[in-house]
Amino acid sequence: MKREEGVFQWNRKRYFLIYTILFLGMAYYAFYYYLKAGKSLVGNSDGFYQHLHGLAYYGHWLREVFRNVFLRHRFVIPQWDFNIGMGEGILTTFHYYGFGDPIALLSALVPVRYSLYLYSALMVLRFYLAGVTFSLLCFYWKRENYLGILSGAMCYAFCQWAMIEGVRHPFFQNPLIYLPLVLIGLEKVLRKEKPYLFIASVWISAVCNFYFFYMIVIIAVIYGLVRVGCMRLRKEYGIDRIGAAAGAILRVGLHAVVGVLMSAPILYPMIQVFLTDNRTKMSYNVDLFYKKRYYKLILPAFAGKQGFGNYTYYACGILVVIALLLLFLRRREASHRYLELKLFFVIGLALLGLPFAGHVFNGFAYVANRWIWAFVLLLCFTVSTFWEEMYTMKGRKLVLVSALLVLYLLHCYRYKGIRGQLELLGGMMLVLVFNRILQTVSTQKKVLIDGAARCLVFLLLLGSVSGLTRKAVYPKRQQYFVSYREGESMLYPEADQLAVKYQNASERFSRNAGYTEWNSNVLTQARNYSFYWSISGGWTSDFFKQFQVLVFRNYKYKSLDNRVMLMTLASTEHYIRKKMNSPVPFGYSLAGKEQEYEVYRNDYSLPLAFTYDTYLTAEDLEDMNGSQREEAVMQSLLMEEEPQGYEKGRVSLSGKREECRVLKTNGVEFEDGRIKVTKKDAVMVIKIPQNDSGNQYLSMQGLSFEGRAPETQIHFKIRRADGRKTRSRTVFDTPKAKWRSGNENLLINMGYQEDVHGFNTIKVIFEKKGTYRWKDMYGWTQPMEIYKEAAAERAADAWEDEVIDANKVSGNITVPKKKLLFFSIPYSRGWTAKVDGKKMKLYRSNENFMSLELEEGEHHVELKYTTPGLKPGIWMALCGMAVLICMIVHDFECTKKRTKKRKNFLHK
């Protein structure tokens, strides 16, 4: 359309200029208080510890690849990092946080100290690009009112999903950008236009984030089936028979496969690791319906009601309500033009109302409507579609829309959080009504009256959107965001810098434990246990369960709960604590003091690789508690498969059971072997005798919880017999919990005490009301004599000449007889081993680590890591690119032939 009513001449260049100006103004308005207070858009929790660290690490990794290729002339791409928890694959850990995202590539140009500025800028850029791609979708569908498209774009860019979830997790904005491109490309394929946009959009969606790509695929399938059905109904684009419809679906599928194949170097490894991830393997209870409150809030949520639950945020400007009324009040003869919009809306509401839909969209994990951004796209597109009709409706339709709108206002007005939005909606409708009255009364200056009404409603719409944005990033939330001033120092904690100093001074590979910050190790290169990422290899959680390690969550841990034997098996050499902050584990001697920190060295530390003579299987540990199990694996290697030619281990167990006694309770009742917690933060105080030197634990076996809450936290405040204090906490969940651990047995570490006689007192705090059960609860004292002997045996035949390079570990070892060589490297199918140049099998050992068989004599051992699925993924990508090149060549030849025929015809 060249010109709309009014005096302003629109075109696409002017449209995007106006959109950019309005966007910048809205963004400034939304984040004004943050700019004024010197706050970044980095949240204090996930935003800082996950997303900012992930972005900064990505930039560091890209620069390292550049240095390897162009400065060191080595084509080496780091794929494994020992600084991610106990060691993890780089791609499989960080793809969820931006590895593959084209926007995040800008991190390569920005030093880590400026990461907070980059993070905030990229967040705003994602908002902007979402509005751009939405506009392109409207242009493709030939929406004829630029002001309507602009309205929809502003609603879409600053929708509630983006302003709440997008601010918390920046990559949650990415599907807002890519879904419109996928739908444009899909539509082109259905209309038998060139498929390259569809292939490219499928490819970029897959490499950007596999999690949201999975949702985009489901949405694209629904879109394609509905569109093909409606095309056949109308006999459009040659789709008038079942065969033609099937052919169209097949055509879309084949072109989608090309895009997926091209993304395989990233997508295929992520699919593999996702299928082994702990949260994927867990079973979840999914209710048939939500609670009544959820359904009551569906209508108010269109006006901006928050606190909906299950990530259900779809408010995007109050004008949506009028647009939806107009959609479903179309005349019968014209309604077929908008049949798809109605079907999509009905399907969206149905998916919104079924918990199972949220379960499926979330990868069959906990129920979460993280697909709701697709519903937002539908709502904003409806606004752009019916923008013009808002000014032209009259007579019965105007009366009916006004009446329904009044009913909606009356229904929603009791919700205080959305009253401002409802008042704006009422104001918009009054403007439209008075516009129609003036149009009928005045015969002159209709264009001026109508233009003034358009501008006023558009301003009210902007007010509605700005109200949503200001509410989502309300100034009081500033405390949850990191300031630019403090951000840089938070990225490099002093404790980690101290750990790196001692770590580098060590003659061999070592890890450190103790005081640290979440995920700081990925930037500081301090090899500690800190891990707070959504995707892991899957065996770490099995390790925690097997040895009953008390961690907050299986994907969120900082230590091995100071369990001495497990720390030694994991090659831990240094322990760092703030002065007088916590008890020091057994066998650690003071190595140095700096400022407020103390560094201790493990007197029994083991290298990265050492040997065992005998082995055990999981069945041998079945009746042991976690302390007994770690004592057992200090003596014999726990193997997933039984190796040939090795003896079964006969372990000596020295632990002693101590009966515990409940001193007092507050809000806790004992009833038929159950503990009934009748109030929040109820307390139970337990007393355990300390009669011998050793490491003491509280063992709670067979724990279960029943209550209204899907999960609960249990806190343990410990006062030891020697007067020292320490504390622990864990999350205990039910099958309805979002982030399940599946733990049933807990072993609470109270630390080592020597020559102390008395009582250890544990204050157990139950956060939620409910009924708690456990099969057995007792104290356990673990002497350390066997540990010292076993540590000396493990260190007797350790490897030397250790070399650690990118994706490669090697060393030399001499063994007097046939032995099992254990590596404190987390097990992954990506590792391969060679002994003296001969390929050897790697076993999963001690639940989370690796081992191989060694014959008597001197050996050179080499391990190499390649991301599992990367090589097949590369071959798939080459096949996809070959197909794409053939398609381009074929199109070029066909175009060339058509051009030649046209010239010959004109010549004749």
Short mmCIF file of C-alpha atoms in Angstrom, two decimals, residues 50-51 90-99 169 171-172 174 208-212 270 279 362 366 370 533-535:
data_model
loop_
_atom_site.label_atom_id
_atom_site.label_comp_id
_atom_site.label_asym_id
_atom_site.label_seq_id
_atom_site.Cartn_x
_atom_site.Cartn_y
_atom_site.Cartn_z
CA GLN A 50 24.43 -18.41 34.79
CA HIS A 51 23.70 -16.03 31.92
CA ILE A 90 31.85 -26.98 26.78
CA LEU A 91 29.27 -27.15 24.01
CA THR A 92 26.82 -29.34 25.89
CA THR A 93 27.00 -27.16 29.01
CA PHE A 94 26.86 -23.72 27.40
CA HIS A 95 24.69 -24.17 24.30
CA TYR A 96 21.64 -23.60 26.51
CA TYR A 97 23.18 -20.24 27.51
CA GLY A 98 24.09 -18.87 24.08
CA PHE A 99 26.70 -21.06 22.38
CA HIS A 169 16.75 -15.26 31.06
CA PHE A 171 17.77 -16.29 25.59
CA PHE A 172 14.05 -16.66 26.42
CA ASN A 174 15.17 -15.60 21.11
CA CYS A 208 20.58 -20.87 18.62
CA ASN A 209 18.85 -22.96 21.30
CA PHE A 210 17.78 -26.59 21.01
CA TYR A 211 15.25 -26.18 23.86
CA PHE A 212 13.15 -23.53 22.16
CA MET A 270 22.63 -31.60 22.48
CA ARG A 279 15.95 -34.22 34.84
CA ASN A 362 8.76 -28.63 28.28
CA TYR A 366 7.72 -30.49 34.81
CA ARG A 370 7.26 -21.72 28.14
CA TRP A 533 24.07 -25.03 34.96
CA SER A 534 20.90 -26.61 33.63
CA ILE A 535 22.50 -29.36 31.52
#
